[in-house]
C-alpha positions as a Python dict, from the first residue, in 0.01 Angstrom:
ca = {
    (1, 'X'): (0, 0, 0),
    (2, 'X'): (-44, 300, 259),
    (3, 'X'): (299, 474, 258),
    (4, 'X'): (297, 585, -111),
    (5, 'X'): (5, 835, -94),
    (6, 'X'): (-36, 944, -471),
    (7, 'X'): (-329, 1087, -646),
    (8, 'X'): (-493, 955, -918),
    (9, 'X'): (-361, 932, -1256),
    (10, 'X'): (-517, 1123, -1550),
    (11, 'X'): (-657, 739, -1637),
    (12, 'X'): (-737, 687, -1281),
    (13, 'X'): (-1000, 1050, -1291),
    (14, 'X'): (-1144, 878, -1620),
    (15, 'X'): (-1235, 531, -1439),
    (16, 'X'): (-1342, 736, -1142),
    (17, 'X'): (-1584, 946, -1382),
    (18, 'X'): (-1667, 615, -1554),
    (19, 'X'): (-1804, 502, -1217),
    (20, 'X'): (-1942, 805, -1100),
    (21, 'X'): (-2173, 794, -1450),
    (22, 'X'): (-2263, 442, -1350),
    (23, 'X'): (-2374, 474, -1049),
    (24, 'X'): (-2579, 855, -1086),
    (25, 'X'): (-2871, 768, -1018),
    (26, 'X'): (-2852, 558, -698),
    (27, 'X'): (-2944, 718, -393),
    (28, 'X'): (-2685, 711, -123),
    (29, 'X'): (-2748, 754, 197),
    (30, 'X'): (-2395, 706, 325),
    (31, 'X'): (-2048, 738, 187),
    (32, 'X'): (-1738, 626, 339),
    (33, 'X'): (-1355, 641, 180),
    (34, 'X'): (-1024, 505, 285),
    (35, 'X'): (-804, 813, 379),
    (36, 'X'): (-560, 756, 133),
    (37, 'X'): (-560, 1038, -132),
    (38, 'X'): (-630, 777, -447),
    (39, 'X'): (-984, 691, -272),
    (40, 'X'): (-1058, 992, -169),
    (41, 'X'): (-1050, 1142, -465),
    (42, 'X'): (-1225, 835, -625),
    (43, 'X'): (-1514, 914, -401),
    (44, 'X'): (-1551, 1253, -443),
    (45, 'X'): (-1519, 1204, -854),
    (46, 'X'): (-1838, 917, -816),
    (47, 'X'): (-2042, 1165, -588),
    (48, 'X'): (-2033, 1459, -821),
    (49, 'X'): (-2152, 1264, -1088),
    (50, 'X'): (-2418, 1122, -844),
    (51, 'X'): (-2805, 1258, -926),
    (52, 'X'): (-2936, 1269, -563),
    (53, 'X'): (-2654, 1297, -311),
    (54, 'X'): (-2368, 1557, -468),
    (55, 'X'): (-2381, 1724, -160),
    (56, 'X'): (-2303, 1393, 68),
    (57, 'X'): (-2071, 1426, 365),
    (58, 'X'): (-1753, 1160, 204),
    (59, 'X'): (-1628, 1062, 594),
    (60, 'X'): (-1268, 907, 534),
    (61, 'X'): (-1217, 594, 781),
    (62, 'X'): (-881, 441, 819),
    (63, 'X'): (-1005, 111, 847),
    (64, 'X'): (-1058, 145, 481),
    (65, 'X'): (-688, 160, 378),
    (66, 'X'): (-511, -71, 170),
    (67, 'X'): (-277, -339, 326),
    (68, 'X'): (31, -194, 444),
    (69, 'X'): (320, -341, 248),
    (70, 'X'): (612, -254, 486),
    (71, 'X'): (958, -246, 261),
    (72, 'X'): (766, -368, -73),
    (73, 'X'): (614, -45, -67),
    (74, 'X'): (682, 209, -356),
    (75, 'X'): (839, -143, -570),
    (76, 'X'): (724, -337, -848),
    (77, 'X'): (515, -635, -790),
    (78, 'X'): (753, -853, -941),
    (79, 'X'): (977, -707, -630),
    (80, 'X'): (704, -865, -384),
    (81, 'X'): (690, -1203, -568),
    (82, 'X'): (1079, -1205, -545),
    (83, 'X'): (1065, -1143, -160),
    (84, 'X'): (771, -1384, -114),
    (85, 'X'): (1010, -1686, -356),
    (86, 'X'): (1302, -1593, -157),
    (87, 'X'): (1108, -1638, 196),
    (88, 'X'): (949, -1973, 7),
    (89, 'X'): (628, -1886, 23),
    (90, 'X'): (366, -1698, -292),
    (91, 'X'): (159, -1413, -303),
    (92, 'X'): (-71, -1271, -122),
    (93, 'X'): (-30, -1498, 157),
    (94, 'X'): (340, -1382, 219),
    (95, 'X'): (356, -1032, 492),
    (96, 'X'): (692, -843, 391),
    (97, 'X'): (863, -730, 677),
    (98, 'X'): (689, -412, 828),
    (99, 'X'): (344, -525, 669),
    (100, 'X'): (16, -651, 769),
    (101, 'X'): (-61, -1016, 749),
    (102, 'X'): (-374, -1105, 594),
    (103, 'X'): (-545, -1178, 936),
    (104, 'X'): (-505, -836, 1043),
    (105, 'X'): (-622, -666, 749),
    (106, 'X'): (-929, -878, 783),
    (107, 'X'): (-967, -797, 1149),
    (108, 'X'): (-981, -456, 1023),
    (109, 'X'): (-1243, -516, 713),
    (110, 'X'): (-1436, -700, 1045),
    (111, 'X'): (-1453, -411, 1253),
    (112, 'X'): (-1559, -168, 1002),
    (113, 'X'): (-1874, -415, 847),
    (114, 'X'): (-1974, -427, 1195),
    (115, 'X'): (-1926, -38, 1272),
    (116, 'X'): (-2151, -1, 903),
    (117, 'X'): (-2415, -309, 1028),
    (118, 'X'): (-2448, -60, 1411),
    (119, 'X'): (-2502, 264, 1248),
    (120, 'X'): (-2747, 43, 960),
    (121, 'X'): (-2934, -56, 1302),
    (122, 'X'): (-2918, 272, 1483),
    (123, 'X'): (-3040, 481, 1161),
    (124, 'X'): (-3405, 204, 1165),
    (125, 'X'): (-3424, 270, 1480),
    (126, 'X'): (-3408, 654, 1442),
    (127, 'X'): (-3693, 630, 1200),
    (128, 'X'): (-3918, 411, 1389),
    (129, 'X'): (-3914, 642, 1700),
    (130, 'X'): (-4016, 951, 1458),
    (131, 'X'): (-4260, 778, 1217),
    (132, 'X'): (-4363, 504, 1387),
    (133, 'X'): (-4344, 110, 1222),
    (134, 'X'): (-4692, 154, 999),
    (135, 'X'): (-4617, 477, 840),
    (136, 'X'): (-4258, 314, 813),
    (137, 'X'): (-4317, 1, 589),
    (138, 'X'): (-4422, 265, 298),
    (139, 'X'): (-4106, 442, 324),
    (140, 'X'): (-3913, 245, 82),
    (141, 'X'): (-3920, 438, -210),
    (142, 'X'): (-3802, 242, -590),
    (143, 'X'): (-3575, 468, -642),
    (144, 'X'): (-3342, 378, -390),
    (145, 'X'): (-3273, 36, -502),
    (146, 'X'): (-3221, 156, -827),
    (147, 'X'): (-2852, 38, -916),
    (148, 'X'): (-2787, -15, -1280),
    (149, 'X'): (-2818, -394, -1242),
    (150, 'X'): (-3110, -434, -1061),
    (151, 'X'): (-3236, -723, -1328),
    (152, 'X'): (-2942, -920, -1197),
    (153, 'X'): (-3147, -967, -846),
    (154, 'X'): (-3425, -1205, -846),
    (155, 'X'): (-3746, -1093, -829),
    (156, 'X'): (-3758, -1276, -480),
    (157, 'X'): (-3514, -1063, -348),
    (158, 'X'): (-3682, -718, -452),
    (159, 'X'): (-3960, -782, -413),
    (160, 'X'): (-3931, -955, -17),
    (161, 'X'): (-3709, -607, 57),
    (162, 'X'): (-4033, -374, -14),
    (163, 'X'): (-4261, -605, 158),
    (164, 'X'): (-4093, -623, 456),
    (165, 'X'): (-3997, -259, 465),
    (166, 'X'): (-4053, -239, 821),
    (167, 'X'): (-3775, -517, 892),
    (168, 'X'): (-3555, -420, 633),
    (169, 'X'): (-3272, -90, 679),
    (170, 'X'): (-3284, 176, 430),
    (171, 'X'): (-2934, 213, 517),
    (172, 'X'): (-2749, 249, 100),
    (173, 'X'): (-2355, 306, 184),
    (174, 'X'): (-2127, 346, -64),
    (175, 'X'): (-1789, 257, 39),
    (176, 'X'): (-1468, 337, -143),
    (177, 'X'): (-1132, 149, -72),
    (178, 'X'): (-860, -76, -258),
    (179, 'X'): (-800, -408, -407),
    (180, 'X'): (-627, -642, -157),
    (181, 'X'): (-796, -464, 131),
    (182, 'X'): (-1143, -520, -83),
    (183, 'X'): (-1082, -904, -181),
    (184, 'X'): (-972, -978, 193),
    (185, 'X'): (-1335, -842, 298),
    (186, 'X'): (-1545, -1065, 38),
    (187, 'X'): (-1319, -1319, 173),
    (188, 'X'): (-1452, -1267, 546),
    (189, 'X'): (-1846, -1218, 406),
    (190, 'X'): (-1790, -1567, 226),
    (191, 'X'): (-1582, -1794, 495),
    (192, 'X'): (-1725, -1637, 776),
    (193, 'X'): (-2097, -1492, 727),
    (194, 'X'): (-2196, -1778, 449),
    (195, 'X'): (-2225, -1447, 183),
    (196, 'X'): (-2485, -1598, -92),
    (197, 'X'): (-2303, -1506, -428),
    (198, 'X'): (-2395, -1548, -791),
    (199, 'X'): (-2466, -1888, -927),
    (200, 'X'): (-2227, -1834, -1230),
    (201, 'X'): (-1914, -1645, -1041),
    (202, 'X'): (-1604, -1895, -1044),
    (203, 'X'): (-1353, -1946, -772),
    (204, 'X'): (-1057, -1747, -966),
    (205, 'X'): (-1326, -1437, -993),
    (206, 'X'): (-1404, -1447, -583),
    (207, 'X'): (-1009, -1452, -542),
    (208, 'X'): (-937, -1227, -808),
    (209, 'X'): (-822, -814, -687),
    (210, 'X'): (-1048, -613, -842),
    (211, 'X'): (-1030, -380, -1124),
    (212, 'X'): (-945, -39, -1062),
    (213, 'X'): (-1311, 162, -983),
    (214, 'X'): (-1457, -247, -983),
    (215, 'X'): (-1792, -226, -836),
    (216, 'X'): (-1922, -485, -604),
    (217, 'X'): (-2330, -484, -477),
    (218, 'X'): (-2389, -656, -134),
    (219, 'X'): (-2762, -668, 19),
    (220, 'X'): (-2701, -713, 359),
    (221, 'X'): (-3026, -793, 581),
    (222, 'X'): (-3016, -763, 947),
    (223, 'X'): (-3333, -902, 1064),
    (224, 'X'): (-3505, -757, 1358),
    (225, 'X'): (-3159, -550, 1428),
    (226, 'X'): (-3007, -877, 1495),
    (227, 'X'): (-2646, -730, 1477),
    (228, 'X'): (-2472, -1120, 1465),
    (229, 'X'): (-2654, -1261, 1197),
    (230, 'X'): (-2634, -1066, 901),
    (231, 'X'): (-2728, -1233, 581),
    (232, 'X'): (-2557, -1104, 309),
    (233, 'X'): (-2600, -1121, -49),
    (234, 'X'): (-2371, -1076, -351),
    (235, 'X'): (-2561, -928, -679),
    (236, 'X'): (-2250, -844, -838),
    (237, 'X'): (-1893, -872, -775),
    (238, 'X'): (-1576, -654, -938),
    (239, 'X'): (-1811, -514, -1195),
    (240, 'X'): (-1614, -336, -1505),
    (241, 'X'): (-1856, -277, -1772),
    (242, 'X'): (-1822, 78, -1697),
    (243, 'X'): (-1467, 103, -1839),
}
């Protein structure tokens, strides 16, 4: 949750490492962390391993955090399922008393996609007043849509993102932040923006929290700056082969 603030464990730095390795030679453009000390340091750990971007502003956004717990915090799950069985209802749909319910952690997940979709838009803009459109629909360079599983994506897909550089947002934001808050978020991209996922990811794997330092790849087009209809892609979701 958000009250118990602890730092990583010593297996916690070697997961973090593990991702950092993973993803060194993407090219960031953007990185944004929950505030709680676990992510933070999470993020930092991934961007000194990082090829391109060491030197990266992290900014820390609490819109990021994990879902507040109220009294469960600081206890053993099996302490939350007990509370939930008691009140006669089941995980993760049950709010302890003094948490968040699972509306208003997605209202928060809501507000910050749209904050990152904005800035996305403002940044294209940016670049078309300095360079113009023409000099712009060269500027995507390979290397920034290197991620490690780039033969996942169709060809379709990488190929349409280069051609129609001038449309698309260069806009590559890694963002740090925790299980239940991260699974409530995929749950808003699928229910409410139609998110296209993989054809062979089951329903217990979209539910499922992820692993700790899971990585998840969304393509998110905004076409023509069109700020309410972003169509978003899954390429991967809670990825763990780096463990």
């Amino acid at each position: 949750g958000q009250g118990v603030d602890e730092p990583l464990s010593a297996t916690g730095f070697r997961q973090a490492d593990a991702a950092g390795l993973f993803l060194s030679n993407v090219k960031f453009t953007h990185v944004f962390s929950s505030d709680l000390l676990r992510a933070k340091q999470t993020a930092a750990t991934i961007l000194g391993k990082n090829k391109f971007c060491k030197d990266l502003e992290i900014k820390y956004d609490a819109r990021l955090r994990e879902r507040k717990y109220g009294v469960a915090e600081g206890k053993p799950l099996t302490d939350l399922k007990a509370m939930a069985k008691a009140a006669g209802e089941q995980c993760p749909s049950f709010t302890p008393s003094g948490g968040e319910t699972l509306d208003e952690v997605r209202e928060r997940a809501k507000d910050f996609f749209e904050f990152l979709c904005q800035l996305a838009v403002e940044l294209e803009q940016k670049e078309q007043d300095m360079h113009g459109v023409a000099s712009r629909s060269s500027g995507t360079s390979a290397e920034q849509l290197v991620f490690p599983w780039t033969n996942h994506c169709s060809e379709a897909e990488l190929s349409s993102d280069k051609s129609g550089a001038s449309k698309a947002l260069d806009a590559n934001i890694l963002v740090v932040s925790h299980g239940a808050y991260m699974r409530n978020w995929i749950g808003y991209f699928v229910s409410d923006l139609n998110c296209t996922l993989p054809t062979n990811l089951t329903k217990s794997q979209l539910s499922s929290v992820s692993p700790n330092t899971g990585v998840s790849h969304f393509i998110v087009k905004l076409e023509n700056g069109n700020l309410l209809k972003p169509e978003i892609t899954c390429v991967c979701l809670n990825q763990d082969s780096h463990l």
